[in-house]
Amino acid sequence: LQTNQWQFWNTQPVPKMDDPFPENSGPIDVIKKPEDVQKEPYNLPAGFEWCNLNLKNKDDLDQLYTLLVENYVEDDDNMFRFDYSREFLRWALSPPGQYEDWLAGVRVTKTKKLVGFISGIPVHMVLQKKDNIKMTEINFLCVNKKLRSKRLAPVLIKEITRRVNIKNMWQAVYTAGVLIPKPISIAQYFHRSLNPKKLIEINFSSLGKNQTMARVQKLYKLPEETTIQGLRPFTKKDAAAVTPLLNKYLEQFDLYHSFSVEDVKHYFTPVENVIYSYVVESQDKQITDFFSFYCLPSTIINHPKHNQLRAAYSYYHFSTATPLKDLIYNALILAKKYDFDVFNALNLMENTQFLDELLFSPGDGNLHYYLYNWRLSEQFKPSQLGMVLV
Ligand SMILES: CCCCCCCCCCCCCC(=O)CSCCNC(=O)CCNC(=O)[C@H](O)C(C)(C)COP(=O)(O)OP(=O)(O)OC[C@H]1O[C@@H](n2cnc3c(N)ncnc32)[C@H](O)[C@@H]1OP(=O)(O)O
Ligand SMILES: CN(C)Cc1n[nH]c2ccc(-c3ccc(F)cc3OCCn3ccnc3)cc12
């Protein structure tokens, strides 16, 4: 009888691991109003203080970058750690409608050093093709390595919850590599080698017993140029045409973020080393297809020759004329052209259509999807998920 397990999460409006599914989906907590929410921030241990980060401020951006590059997510073997760039963080955390107190930092009062962080961004979610909910997407929860296991994470989570509730929002969506109560779905990640020599040198991949380096390089070789007629980079001018087509594509899934035109302009306008987006334009100038991938390198921890793994991650796409596998094949060609070492994808949306044929291999972990204060009437298969979190 584990009494001490989930000591924090058992106090939160999330399903218990063994809860049954209800007939209908709905909120877990009693319905509350913003005036019921405590006005003061949650107490921090002595010597620490809250701060709101403003990523237009270079010092704040530098401090967030440094906290994450040194203390954020590592793989299970502690060989790699995410290295979100400053430009990427500004892109990911300044979408339309952002609230300035939803970038919550914890500083050491004496030195002003940033030692903790959690972020929220506003999203318009559509669940099970019927429930439209304005909620928050939580990400970048991080506590400095020296301050771990002091129950600081629950304080950060309760504080961002308070700040979201005050805006009259009561649900959240988030993902994590760790298992906590209670995943709505568990996605798997897959990798497609672009630079097999480097991946083998850094022990990301290994040579099969009867495989030579030459053979592996030949297997993963890609053309120099793209193969789709009418393929070109997305520009802001395409947002009006792309938005309805993207939302239409996402309607088939049971969990997705419904994009406004302003969202599409923000999230998909190409930014070098951050976001790459392409459209397929027919002869009569109609946009028929779209794909995008984002740039998220990882630090290679303690390697003599290489210090960074350049990874591209499949983001959003839709296809109305070109088969999805041809779109993603061209994404691979472009990622290789932009000197990425590996192209990553999850088995959500319709991605299983291309993983095998395009030579993706399964990764060594899972990405759990979560909802806060919303009990679903069913467990989702990854193919029911239509949302990618960075
Ligand atoms: C209506 C609005 C609602 C908004 C809020 C919605 C919910 C948002 C939820 C957040 C979503 C974030 C999504 C996201 O950012 C993407 S997942 C990436 C999270 N960040 C990292 O993994 C970075 C490296 N690790 C750290 O910085 C620390 O280990 C962290 C800060 C993770 C935990 O710091 P610590 O020093 O290692 O641990 P204590 O302070 O002693 O606290 C231990 C408690 O924290 C629970 N824990 C551990 N990892 C967690 C995780 N990834 N989510 C949720 N809970 C997590 C753990 O189960 C335990 O609770 P329990 O006793 O019940 O088991
Ligand atoms: C999503 N977003 C919230 C960041 C995040 N948090 N926790 C995670 C756990 C796994 C993945 C992930 C998602 C897709 C993928 F293809 C590979 C991944 O991790 C590989 C292992 N790894 C960890 C660090 N460097 C390499 C992302 C995340």
Tab-separated table of C-alpha atoms and ligand atoms in Angstrom:
chain	number	residue	atom	x	y	z
A	1	LEU	CA	0.000	0.000	0.000
A	2	GLN	CA	1.918	3.045	-1.298
A	3	THR	CA	0.677	5.933	0.882
A	4	ASN	CA	3.379	8.452	-0.079
A	5	GLN	CA	3.106	8.096	-3.848
A	6	TRP	CA	1.825	11.031	-5.936
A	7	GLN	CA	1.699	13.173	-2.764
A	8	PHE	CA	1.286	16.351	-4.882
A	9	TRP	CA	-0.640	14.953	-7.833
A	10	ASN	CA	-3.191	13.268	-5.570
A	11	THR	CA	-4.200	16.788	-4.442
A	12	GLN	CA	-4.784	17.968	-8.022
A	13	PRO	CA	-7.878	17.768	-10.305
A	14	VAL	CA	-6.481	14.983	-12.485
A	15	PRO	CA	-7.756	11.394	-12.730
A	16	LYS	CA	-6.224	8.728	-10.407
A	17	MET	CA	-4.267	6.117	-12.350
A	18	ASP	CA	-7.033	3.489	-11.916
A	19	ASP	CA	-10.127	5.720	-12.217
A	20	PRO	CA	-12.883	4.381	-14.493
A	21	PHE	CA	-13.955	6.385	-17.556
A	22	PRO	CA	-17.223	8.380	-17.250
A	23	GLU	CA	-20.037	8.302	-19.807
A	24	ASN	CA	-19.333	11.952	-20.699
A	25	SER	CA	-16.148	14.044	-20.555
A	26	GLY	CA	-16.058	17.056	-18.240
A	27	PRO	CA	-14.271	19.133	-15.575
A	28	ILE	CA	-12.988	17.382	-12.434
A	29	ASP	CA	-12.956	20.361	-10.020
A	30	VAL	CA	-16.039	22.185	-8.751
A	31	ILE	CA	-16.779	25.146	-11.035
A	32	LYS	CA	-15.075	28.267	-9.610
A	33	LYS	CA	-14.872	31.970	-10.538
A	34	PRO	CA	-11.790	34.215	-10.786
A	35	GLU	CA	-12.934	36.046	-7.631
A	36	ASP	CA	-12.635	32.726	-5.692
A	37	VAL	CA	-8.913	32.544	-6.585
A	38	GLN	CA	-6.343	33.729	-4.037
A	39	LYS	CA	-4.881	37.111	-5.057
A	40	GLU	CA	-1.411	36.605	-3.541
A	41	PRO	CA	1.259	34.416	-5.147
A	42	TYR	CA	2.081	31.099	-3.441
A	43	ASN	CA	4.808	31.237	-0.792
A	44	LEU	CA	8.353	30.396	-1.854
A	45	PRO	CA	11.044	29.187	0.582
A	46	ALA	CA	12.957	32.040	2.260
A	47	GLY	CA	15.530	33.643	-0.028
A	48	PHE	CA	13.563	33.140	-3.258
A	49	GLU	CA	11.162	35.481	-5.089
A	50	TRP	CA	8.783	35.391	-8.040
A	51	CYS	CA	9.436	37.333	-11.245
A	52	ASN	CA	7.711	37.672	-14.629
A	53	LEU	CA	10.098	37.167	-17.539
A	54	ASN	CA	9.856	39.565	-20.475
A	55	LEU	CA	11.560	37.855	-23.417
A	56	LYS	CA	11.849	41.177	-25.277
A	57	ASN	CA	14.371	42.030	-22.532
A	58	LYS	CA	17.786	40.619	-23.497
A	59	ASP	CA	18.856	39.891	-19.896
A	60	ASP	CA	15.646	37.970	-19.137
A	61	LEU	CA	16.026	35.992	-22.381
A	62	ASP	CA	19.699	35.240	-21.577
A	63	GLN	CA	18.784	34.102	-18.054
A	64	LEU	CA	16.019	31.797	-19.322
A	65	TYR	CA	18.312	30.374	-22.014
A	66	THR	CA	21.060	29.690	-19.449
A	67	LEU	CA	18.690	28.067	-16.925
A	68	LEU	CA	17.368	25.689	-19.589
A	69	VAL	CA	20.625	24.846	-21.415
A	70	GLU	CA	22.127	23.804	-18.073
A	71	ASN	CA	19.105	22.269	-16.280
A	72	TYR	CA	16.333	21.218	-18.718
A	73	VAL	CA	15.269	17.788	-20.058
A	74	GLU	CA	17.851	15.061	-20.613
A	75	ASP	CA	17.308	11.666	-22.228
A	76	ASP	CA	17.123	8.631	-19.930
A	77	ASP	CA	20.861	7.912	-20.296
A	78	ASN	CA	21.842	11.550	-19.603
A	79	MET	CA	23.742	11.686	-22.911
A	80	PHE	CA	21.764	14.624	-24.388
A	81	ARG	CA	20.083	17.742	-22.976
A	82	PHE	CA	17.734	20.024	-24.936
A	83	ASP	CA	19.335	23.277	-26.065
A	84	TYR	CA	16.406	25.555	-26.968
A	85	SER	CA	17.888	28.672	-28.574
A	86	ARG	CA	17.026	32.235	-27.499
A	87	GLU	CA	15.229	32.881	-30.818
A	88	PHE	CA	13.280	29.607	-30.372
A	89	LEU	CA	12.178	30.574	-26.838
A	90	ARG	CA	10.983	33.985	-28.025
A	91	TRP	CA	9.030	32.279	-30.845
A	92	ALA	CA	7.512	29.547	-28.638
A	93	LEU	CA	6.575	31.844	-25.739
A	94	SER	CA	5.234	34.971	-27.441
A	95	PRO	CA	2.180	33.767	-29.421
A	96	PRO	CA	-0.867	36.007	-30.036
A	97	GLY	CA	-2.804	36.692	-26.819
A	98	GLN	CA	0.112	35.880	-24.490
A	99	TYR	CA	-0.215	37.131	-20.834
A	100	GLU	CA	2.869	38.781	-19.293
A	101	ASP	CA	2.478	36.956	-15.956
A	102	TRP	CA	2.313	33.529	-17.639
A	103	LEU	CA	6.138	33.386	-17.881
A	104	ALA	CA	6.742	32.730	-14.160
A	105	GLY	CA	10.315	32.714	-12.888
A	106	VAL	CA	11.869	32.123	-9.464
A	107	ARG	CA	14.958	34.107	-8.575
A	108	VAL	CA	17.413	33.983	-5.641
A	109	THR	CA	16.536	37.255	-3.888
A	110	LYS	CA	20.197	38.148	-3.106
A	111	THR	CA	21.773	37.418	-6.494
A	112	LYS	CA	18.707	37.726	-8.789
A	113	LYS	CA	19.853	34.437	-10.388
A	114	LEU	CA	17.001	32.629	-12.179
A	115	VAL	CA	16.687	29.147	-10.627
A	116	GLY	CA	13.156	28.109	-11.583
A	117	PHE	CA	10.643	28.638	-14.396
A	118	ILE	CA	7.279	27.538	-15.787
A	119	SER	CA	5.381	28.898	-18.811
A	120	GLY	CA	1.800	29.022	-20.027
A	121	ILE	CA	0.488	30.121	-23.411
A	122	PRO	CA	-3.199	30.497	-24.384
A	123	VAL	CA	-4.633	27.846	-26.705
A	124	HIS	CA	-8.131	27.293	-28.128
A	125	MET	CA	-8.566	23.532	-27.801
A	126	VAL	CA	-11.170	21.320	-29.470
A	127	LEU	CA	-11.749	17.987	-27.688
A	128	GLN	CA	-13.605	14.981	-29.137
A	129	LYS	CA	-14.993	17.149	-31.964
A	130	LYS	CA	-17.427	18.838	-29.559
A	131	ASP	CA	-15.832	20.616	-26.586
A	132	ASN	CA	-14.228	23.978	-27.394
A	133	ILE	CA	-12.163	25.134	-24.427
A	134	LYS	CA	-9.885	28.145	-24.015
A	135	MET	CA	-7.066	26.780	-21.902
A	136	THR	CA	-3.364	27.065	-21.249
A	137	GLU	CA	-0.496	25.001	-22.668
A	138	ILE	CA	2.117	24.495	-19.964
A	139	ASN	CA	5.775	24.000	-20.835
A	140	PHE	CA	9.400	24.640	-19.813
A	141	LEU	CA	8.939	23.635	-16.156
A	142	CYS	CA	12.512	23.723	-14.841
A	143	VAL	CA	14.285	23.856	-11.476
A	144	ASN	CA	18.053	24.345	-11.208
A	145	LYS	CA	19.808	21.006	-10.595
A	146	LYS	CA	21.092	22.200	-7.226
A	147	LEU	CA	17.508	22.803	-5.992
A	148	ARG	CA	15.928	19.484	-6.976
A	149	SER	CA	13.753	17.314	-4.683
A	150	LYS	CA	12.805	20.295	-2.497
A	151	ARG	CA	9.131	20.269	-3.657
A	152	LEU	CA	9.656	23.474	-5.678
A	153	ALA	CA	7.855	22.024	-8.718
A	154	PRO	CA	4.462	21.821	-6.946
A	155	VAL	CA	4.823	25.499	-5.964
A	156	LEU	CA	5.584	26.472	-9.580
A	157	ILE	CA	2.622	24.400	-10.789
A	158	LYS	CA	0.196	25.825	-8.197
A	159	GLU	CA	1.335	29.379	-8.963
A	160	ILE	CA	0.887	29.092	-12.735
A	161	THR	CA	-2.512	27.461	-12.041
A	162	ARG	CA	-3.474	30.474	-9.920
A	163	ARG	CA	-2.405	32.916	-12.648
A	164	VAL	CA	-4.377	30.973	-15.282
A	165	ASN	CA	-7.499	30.688	-13.073
A	166	ILE	CA	-7.454	34.449	-12.516
A	167	LYS	CA	-7.908	34.753	-16.313
A	168	ASN	CA	-11.025	32.529	-15.963
A	169	MET	CA	-9.342	29.525	-17.548
A	170	TRP	CA	-9.606	26.178	-15.727
A	171	GLN	CA	-7.986	23.552	-17.957
A	172	ALA	CA	-4.444	22.910	-19.227
A	173	VAL	CA	-2.694	20.704	-21.774
A	174	TYR	CA	0.901	19.528	-21.281
A	175	THR	CA	3.255	16.699	-22.233
A	176	ALA	CA	6.126	15.012	-20.406
A	177	GLY	CA	8.551	12.141	-20.722
A	178	VAL	CA	7.704	11.163	-17.125
A	179	LEU	CA	4.598	9.209	-16.093
A	180	ILE	CA	2.323	11.079	-13.642
A	181	PRO	CA	-1.463	10.902	-13.107
A	182	LYS	CA	-2.809	10.537	-15.670
A	183	PRO	CA	-1.883	10.323	-19.368
A	184	ILE	CA	-4.744	10.758	-21.861
A	185	SER	CA	-2.468	9.097	-24.430
A	186	ILE	CA	1.140	7.910	-24.738
A	187	ALA	CA	2.960	8.753	-27.982
A	188	GLN	CA	6.214	7.182	-29.157
A	189	TYR	CA	8.992	9.130	-30.833
A	190	PHE	CA	10.914	8.019	-33.938
A	191	HIS	CA	14.169	9.160	-35.507
A	192	ARG	CA	15.244	9.327	-39.162
A	193	SER	CA	19.048	9.495	-39.640
A	194	LEU	CA	20.286	12.325	-41.890
A	195	ASN	CA	23.962	12.231	-40.858
A	196	PRO	CA	24.495	8.584	-39.848
A	197	LYS	CA	28.276	8.929	-39.450
A	198	LYS	CA	27.916	11.610	-36.742
A	199	LEU	CA	25.000	9.775	-35.071
A	200	ILE	CA	27.151	6.666	-34.759
A	201	GLU	CA	30.208	8.642	-33.540
A	202	ILE	CA	28.106	10.195	-30.717
A	203	ASN	CA	26.432	6.855	-29.848
A	204	PHE	CA	22.988	8.138	-30.771
A	205	SER	CA	22.845	5.194	-33.210
A	206	SER	CA	24.926	2.042	-33.535
A	207	LEU	CA	26.167	0.061	-36.561
A	208	GLY	CA	24.277	-3.213	-37.042
A	209	LYS	CA	26.494	-6.308	-36.768
A	210	ASN	CA	26.713	-6.951	-40.526
A	211	GLN	CA	26.508	-3.267	-41.515
A	212	THR	CA	29.368	-1.076	-42.765
A	213	MET	CA	29.470	2.710	-42.474
A	214	ALA	CA	29.437	2.979	-46.286
A	215	ARG	CA	26.306	0.805	-46.455
A	216	VAL	CA	24.500	2.884	-43.810
A	217	GLN	CA	25.425	6.169	-45.501
A	218	LYS	CA	24.052	4.837	-48.803
A	219	LEU	CA	20.842	3.644	-47.114
A	220	TYR	CA	20.040	7.093	-45.644
A	221	LYS	CA	21.270	9.154	-48.626
A	222	LEU	CA	18.810	11.838	-49.862
A	223	PRO	CA	18.604	13.859	-53.097
A	224	GLU	CA	20.201	17.320	-53.132
A	225	GLU	CA	16.971	18.946	-54.312
A	226	THR	CA	13.260	18.577	-53.461
A	227	THR	CA	11.033	16.481	-55.716
A	228	ILE	CA	7.569	18.116	-55.464
A	229	GLN	CA	6.420	20.470	-58.243
A	230	GLY	CA	5.259	23.825	-56.772
A	231	LEU	CA	6.960	23.397	-53.373
A	232	ARG	CA	8.056	26.745	-51.829
A	233	PRO	CA	8.572	28.341	-48.402
A	234	PHE	CA	5.444	29.518	-46.543
A	235	THR	CA	5.110	33.300	-46.156
A	236	LYS	CA	2.772	35.464	-44.024
A	237	LYS	CA	0.718	36.164	-47.192
A	238	ASP	CA	-0.241	32.455	-47.241
A	239	ALA	CA	-1.773	32.569	-43.726
A	240	ALA	CA	-5.316	33.413	-44.900
A	241	ALA	CA	-5.325	30.405	-47.273
A	242	VAL	CA	-3.456	27.964	-45.000
A	243	THR	CA	-5.461	28.552	-41.779
A	244	PRO	CA	-8.798	27.036	-42.909
A	245	LEU	CA	-7.025	24.146	-44.648
A	246	LEU	CA	-4.954	23.359	-41.524
A	247	ASN	CA	-7.974	23.551	-39.186
A	248	LYS	CA	-9.947	21.354	-41.622
A	249	TYR	CA	-7.174	18.725	-41.534
A	250	LEU	CA	-7.004	18.834	-37.714
A	251	GLU	CA	-10.780	18.351	-37.334
A	252	GLN	CA	-10.332	14.590	-37.821
A	253	PHE	CA	-8.479	14.331	-34.483
A	254	ASP	CA	-9.919	14.225	-30.932
A	255	LEU	CA	-7.464	16.726	-29.447
A	256	TYR	CA	-6.149	19.740	-31.324
A	257	HIS	CA	-5.516	23.463	-31.113
A	258	SER	CA	-7.728	25.464	-33.456
A	259	PHE	CA	-5.467	28.056	-35.160
A	260	SER	CA	-6.436	31.694	-35.766
A	261	VAL	CA	-4.942	33.440	-38.815
A	262	GLU	CA	-2.725	35.420	-36.411
A	263	ASP	CA	-1.607	32.117	-34.789
A	264	VAL	CA	-0.660	30.744	-38.236
A	265	LYS	CA	1.320	33.903	-39.064
A	266	HIS	CA	3.159	33.616	-35.724
A	267	TYR	CA	3.810	29.887	-35.580
A	268	PHE	CA	4.656	29.193	-39.234
A	269	THR	CA	6.472	32.256	-40.643
A	270	PRO	CA	9.937	30.780	-41.233
A	271	VAL	CA	12.679	31.798	-38.779
A	272	GLU	CA	16.141	30.394	-39.496
A	273	ASN	CA	17.204	27.800	-36.934
A	274	VAL	CA	13.738	27.916	-35.354
A	275	ILE	CA	10.835	27.046	-37.701
A	276	TYR	CA	10.781	25.876	-41.333
A	277	SER	CA	7.424	25.833	-43.201
A	278	TYR	CA	6.586	24.959	-46.808
A	279	VAL	CA	3.491	24.968	-49.023
A	280	VAL	CA	2.712	23.150	-52.291
A	281	GLU	CA	1.130	25.552	-54.789
A	282	SER	CA	-0.741	24.168	-57.830
A	283	GLN	CA	-0.413	25.640	-61.332
A	284	ASP	CA	-3.472	27.841	-60.703
A	285	LYS	CA	-1.869	29.239	-57.488
A	286	GLN	CA	-3.991	27.170	-55.054
A	287	ILE	CA	-2.282	25.911	-51.898
A	288	THR	CA	-2.906	22.148	-51.721
A	289	ASP	CA	-0.402	20.912	-49.091
A	290	PHE	CA	1.735	22.140	-46.189
A	291	PHE	CA	4.420	20.855	-43.850
A	292	SER	CA	6.688	22.309	-41.166
A	293	PHE	CA	9.471	21.246	-38.834
A	294	TYR	CA	11.181	23.001	-35.935
A	295	CYS	CA	14.849	23.179	-34.975
A	296	LEU	CA	15.709	21.917	-31.476
A	297	PRO	CA	19.355	20.969	-30.924
A	298	SER	CA	20.536	18.947	-27.939
A	299	THR	CA	23.799	19.406	-26.083
A	300	ILE	CA	25.882	16.237	-26.299
A	301	ILE	CA	26.996	15.903	-22.669
A	302	ASN	CA	30.768	15.299	-22.297
A	303	HIS	CA	31.742	14.244	-25.831
A	304	PRO	CA	35.345	14.903	-26.949
A	305	LYS	CA	34.585	15.672	-30.618
A	306	HIS	CA	30.949	16.835	-30.951
A	307	ASN	CA	29.078	19.151	-28.567
A	308	GLN	CA	25.733	19.576	-30.335
A	309	LEU	CA	23.206	17.247	-31.969
A	310	ARG	CA	21.224	19.225	-34.578
A	311	ALA	CA	17.701	17.770	-34.575
A	312	ALA	CA	14.667	18.734	-36.669
A	313	TYR	CA	11.224	17.808	-35.335
A	314	SER	CA	8.137	17.226	-37.482
A	315	TYR	CA	5.573	19.907	-36.537
A	316	TYR	CA	2.202	20.520	-38.354
A	317	HIS	CA	1.188	19.535	-41.869
A	318	PHE	CA	-1.819	18.889	-44.090
A	319	SER	CA	-2.203	17.148	-47.422
A	320	THR	CA	-5.029	17.513	-49.966
A	321	ALA	CA	-3.174	16.607	-53.188
A	322	THR	CA	0.329	15.275	-52.375
A	323	PRO	CA	0.638	12.040	-50.348
A	324	LEU	CA	1.833	12.729	-46.787
A	325	LYS	CA	4.879	10.491	-47.237
A	326	ASP	CA	6.020	12.576	-50.234
A	327	LEU	CA	5.612	15.758	-48.177
A	328	ILE	CA	7.703	14.374	-45.315
A	329	TYR	CA	10.253	12.876	-47.753
A	330	ASN	CA	10.778	16.455	-49.002
A	331	ALA	CA	11.005	17.665	-45.384
A	332	LEU	CA	13.868	15.167	-44.926
A	333	ILE	CA	15.603	16.469	-48.075
A	334	LEU	CA	15.331	20.069	-46.809
A	335	ALA	CA	16.424	19.158	-43.250
A	336	LYS	CA	19.525	17.444	-44.666
A	337	LYS	CA	20.163	20.473	-46.882
A	338	TYR	CA	20.020	22.677	-43.730
A	339	ASP	CA	22.606	20.436	-42.067
A	340	PHE	CA	20.392	18.677	-39.510
A	341	ASP	CA	21.773	15.380	-38.183
A	342	VAL	CA	18.417	13.698	-37.445
A	343	PHE	CA	14.697	14.255	-38.152
A	344	ASN	CA	12.340	13.302	-35.301
A	345	ALA	CA	8.611	12.530	-35.407
A	346	LEU	CA	5.927	11.228	-33.048
A	347	ASN	CA	3.425	8.469	-33.970
A	348	LEU	CA	0.473	10.867	-33.584
A	349	MET	CA	-1.849	12.274	-36.298
A	350	GLU	CA	-1.386	10.106	-39.450
A	351	ASN	CA	2.372	9.845	-38.987
A	352	THR	CA	2.419	6.024	-38.934
A	353	GLN	CA	1.691	6.275	-42.697
A	354	PHE	CA	5.284	7.390	-43.363
A	355	LEU	CA	7.474	6.182	-40.474
A	356	ASP	CA	8.443	2.796	-41.913
A	357	GLU	CA	8.737	3.728	-45.589
A	358	LEU	CA	10.899	6.803	-44.828
A	359	LEU	CA	13.268	4.708	-42.641
A	360	PHE	CA	12.408	6.123	-39.180
A	361	SER	CA	13.562	3.985	-36.219
A	362	PRO	CA	11.794	3.905	-32.844
A	363	GLY	CA	13.319	6.085	-30.107
A	364	ASP	CA	13.946	4.866	-26.549
A	365	GLY	CA	11.110	6.632	-24.768
A	366	ASN	CA	7.586	7.945	-24.782
A	367	LEU	CA	5.895	11.307	-24.679
A	368	HIS	CA	2.868	11.317	-22.360
A	369	TYR	CA	-0.025	13.700	-23.146
A	370	TYR	CA	-1.984	15.224	-20.236
A	371	LEU	CA	-5.055	17.359	-19.537
A	372	TYR	CA	-5.512	19.219	-16.230
A	373	ASN	CA	-9.035	19.416	-14.720
A	374	TRP	CA	-10.693	17.506	-17.576
A	375	ARG	CA	-11.818	13.879	-17.331
A	376	LEU	CA	-12.160	12.260	-20.760
A	377	SER	CA	-14.719	9.551	-21.492
A	378	GLU	CA	-12.033	7.393	-23.231
A	379	GLN	CA	-8.283	6.770	-23.517
A	380	PHE	CA	-6.901	8.237	-26.764
A	381	LYS	CA	-4.755	6.271	-29.195
A	382	PRO	CA	-1.812	8.399	-30.457
A	383	SER	CA	-3.557	8.551	-33.869
A	384	GLN	CA	-6.359	10.539	-32.187
A	385	LEU	CA	-3.879	13.285	-31.135
A	386	GLY	CA	-3.625	16.323	-33.431
A	387	MET	CA	-1.343	18.529	-31.361
A	388	VAL	CA	2.443	18.853	-31.270
A	389	LEU	CA	4.068	20.626	-28.293
A	390	VAL	CA	7.655	21.924	-28.654
B	1	LIG	C1	-5.833	25.455	-15.089
B	1	LIG	C2	-4.258	25.675	-15.326
B	1	LIG	C3	-3.396	24.518	-14.816
B	1	LIG	C4	-1.858	24.794	-15.095
B	1	LIG	C5	-1.012	23.654	-14.494
B	1	LIG	C6	-1.259	22.326	-15.223
B	1	LIG	C7	-0.261	21.212	-14.725
B	1	LIG	C8	1.174	21.440	-15.280
B	1	LIG	C9	2.145	20.362	-14.736
B	1	LIG	C10	3.586	20.631	-15.190
B	1	LIG	C11	3.780	20.252	-16.643
B	1	LIG	C12	5.221	20.545	-17.112
B	1	LIG	C13	5.339	20.226	-18.599
B	1	LIG	C14	6.720	20.520	-19.132
B	1	LIG	O1	7.345	21.486	-18.736
B	1	LIG	C15	7.350	19.552	-20.143
B	1	LIG	S1	8.003	18.092	-19.210
B	1	LIG	C16	9.640	18.681	-18.807
B	1	LIG	C17	9.746	19.021	-17.313
B	1	LIG	N1	11.064	19.566	-17.029
B	1	LIG	C18	12.164	18.788	-16.910
B	1	LIG	O2	12.123	17.574	-16.969
B	1	LIG	C19	13.460	19.556	-16.724
B	1	LIG	C20	14.433	18.834	-15.805
B	1	LIG	N2	13.815	18.532	-14.521
B	1	LIG	C21	13.554	19.516	-13.602
B	1	LIG	O3	13.803	20.704	-13.793
B	1	LIG	C22	12.879	19.066	-12.317
B	1	LIG	O4	13.120	17.686	-12.138
B	1	LIG	C23	11.339	19.319	-12.316
B	1	LIG	C24	11.108	20.838	-12.257
B	1	LIG	C25	10.688	18.723	-13.553
B	1	LIG	C26	10.742	18.663	-11.060
B	1	LIG	O5	11.384	19.204	-9.914
B	1	LIG	P1	12.066	18.221	-8.834
B	1	LIG	O6	12.965	19.040	-7.977
B	1	LIG	O7	12.627	17.050	-9.566
B	1	LIG	O8	10.817	17.639	-7.961
B	1	LIG	P2	10.112	18.385	-6.738
B	1	LIG	O9	10.162	19.853	-6.899
B	1	LIG	O10	10.654	17.812	-5.464
B	1	LIG	O11	8.582	17.917	-6.918
B	1	LIG	C27	8.282	16.544	-7.076
B	1	LIG	C28	6.881	16.474	-7.605
B	1	LIG	O12	6.880	17.016	-8.945
B	1	LIG	C29	6.318	16.034	-9.837
B	1	LIG	N3	6.949	16.155	-11.147
B	1	LIG	C30	8.196	15.829	-11.496
B	1	LIG	N4	8.408	16.076	-12.800
B	1	LIG	C31	7.232	16.587	-13.295
B	1	LIG	C32	6.816	17.035	-14.587
B	1	LIG	N5	7.636	16.997	-15.651
B	1	LIG	N6	5.536	17.497	-14.739
B	1	LIG	C33	4.688	17.504	-13.683
B	1	LIG	N7	5.039	17.101	-12.423
B	1	LIG	C34	6.298	16.646	-12.245
B	1	LIG	C35	6.653	14.694	-9.185
B	1	LIG	O13	5.786	13.710	-9.688
B	1	LIG	C36	6.399	15.026	-7.713
B	1	LIG	O14	5.015	15.004	-7.449
B	1	LIG	P3	4.369	13.708	-6.695
B	1	LIG	O15	4.925	13.726	-5.289
B	1	LIG	O16	2.879	13.882	-6.773
B	1	LIG	O17	4.859	12.518	-7.498
B	2	LIG	C1	7.660	18.146	-25.903
B	2	LIG	N1	8.244	19.094	-24.934
B	2	LIG	C2	7.344	19.313	-23.755
B	2	LIG	C3	9.661	18.837	-24.599
B	2	LIG	C4	9.874	17.563	-23.830
B	2	LIG	N2	9.784	17.463	-22.496
B	2	LIG	N3	10.056	16.167	-22.130
B	2	LIG	C5	10.344	15.431	-23.251
B	2	LIG	C6	10.668	14.080	-23.455
B	2	LIG	C7	10.893	13.620	-24.757
B	2	LIG	C8	10.742	14.505	-25.855
B	2	LIG	C9	10.941	14.045	-27.237
B	2	LIG	C10	9.920	14.278	-28.178
B	2	LIG	C11	10.088	13.878	-29.486
B	2	LIG	C12	11.285	13.223	-29.844
B	2	LIG	F1	11.444	12.798	-31.097
B	2	LIG	C13	12.335	12.996	-28.912
B	2	LIG	C14	12.146	13.407	-27.602
B	2	LIG	O1	13.075	13.224	-26.611
B	2	LIG	C15	14.217	12.420	-26.967
B	2	LIG	C16	15.020	12.242	-25.690
B	2	LIG	N4	15.686	13.518	-25.373
B	2	LIG	C17	15.370	14.274	-24.332
B	2	LIG	C18	16.282	15.338	-24.375
B	2	LIG	N5	17.090	15.189	-25.446
B	2	LIG	C19	16.690	14.049	-26.091
B	2	LIG	C20	10.429	15.845	-25.668
B	2	LIG	C21	10.225	16.294	-24.358
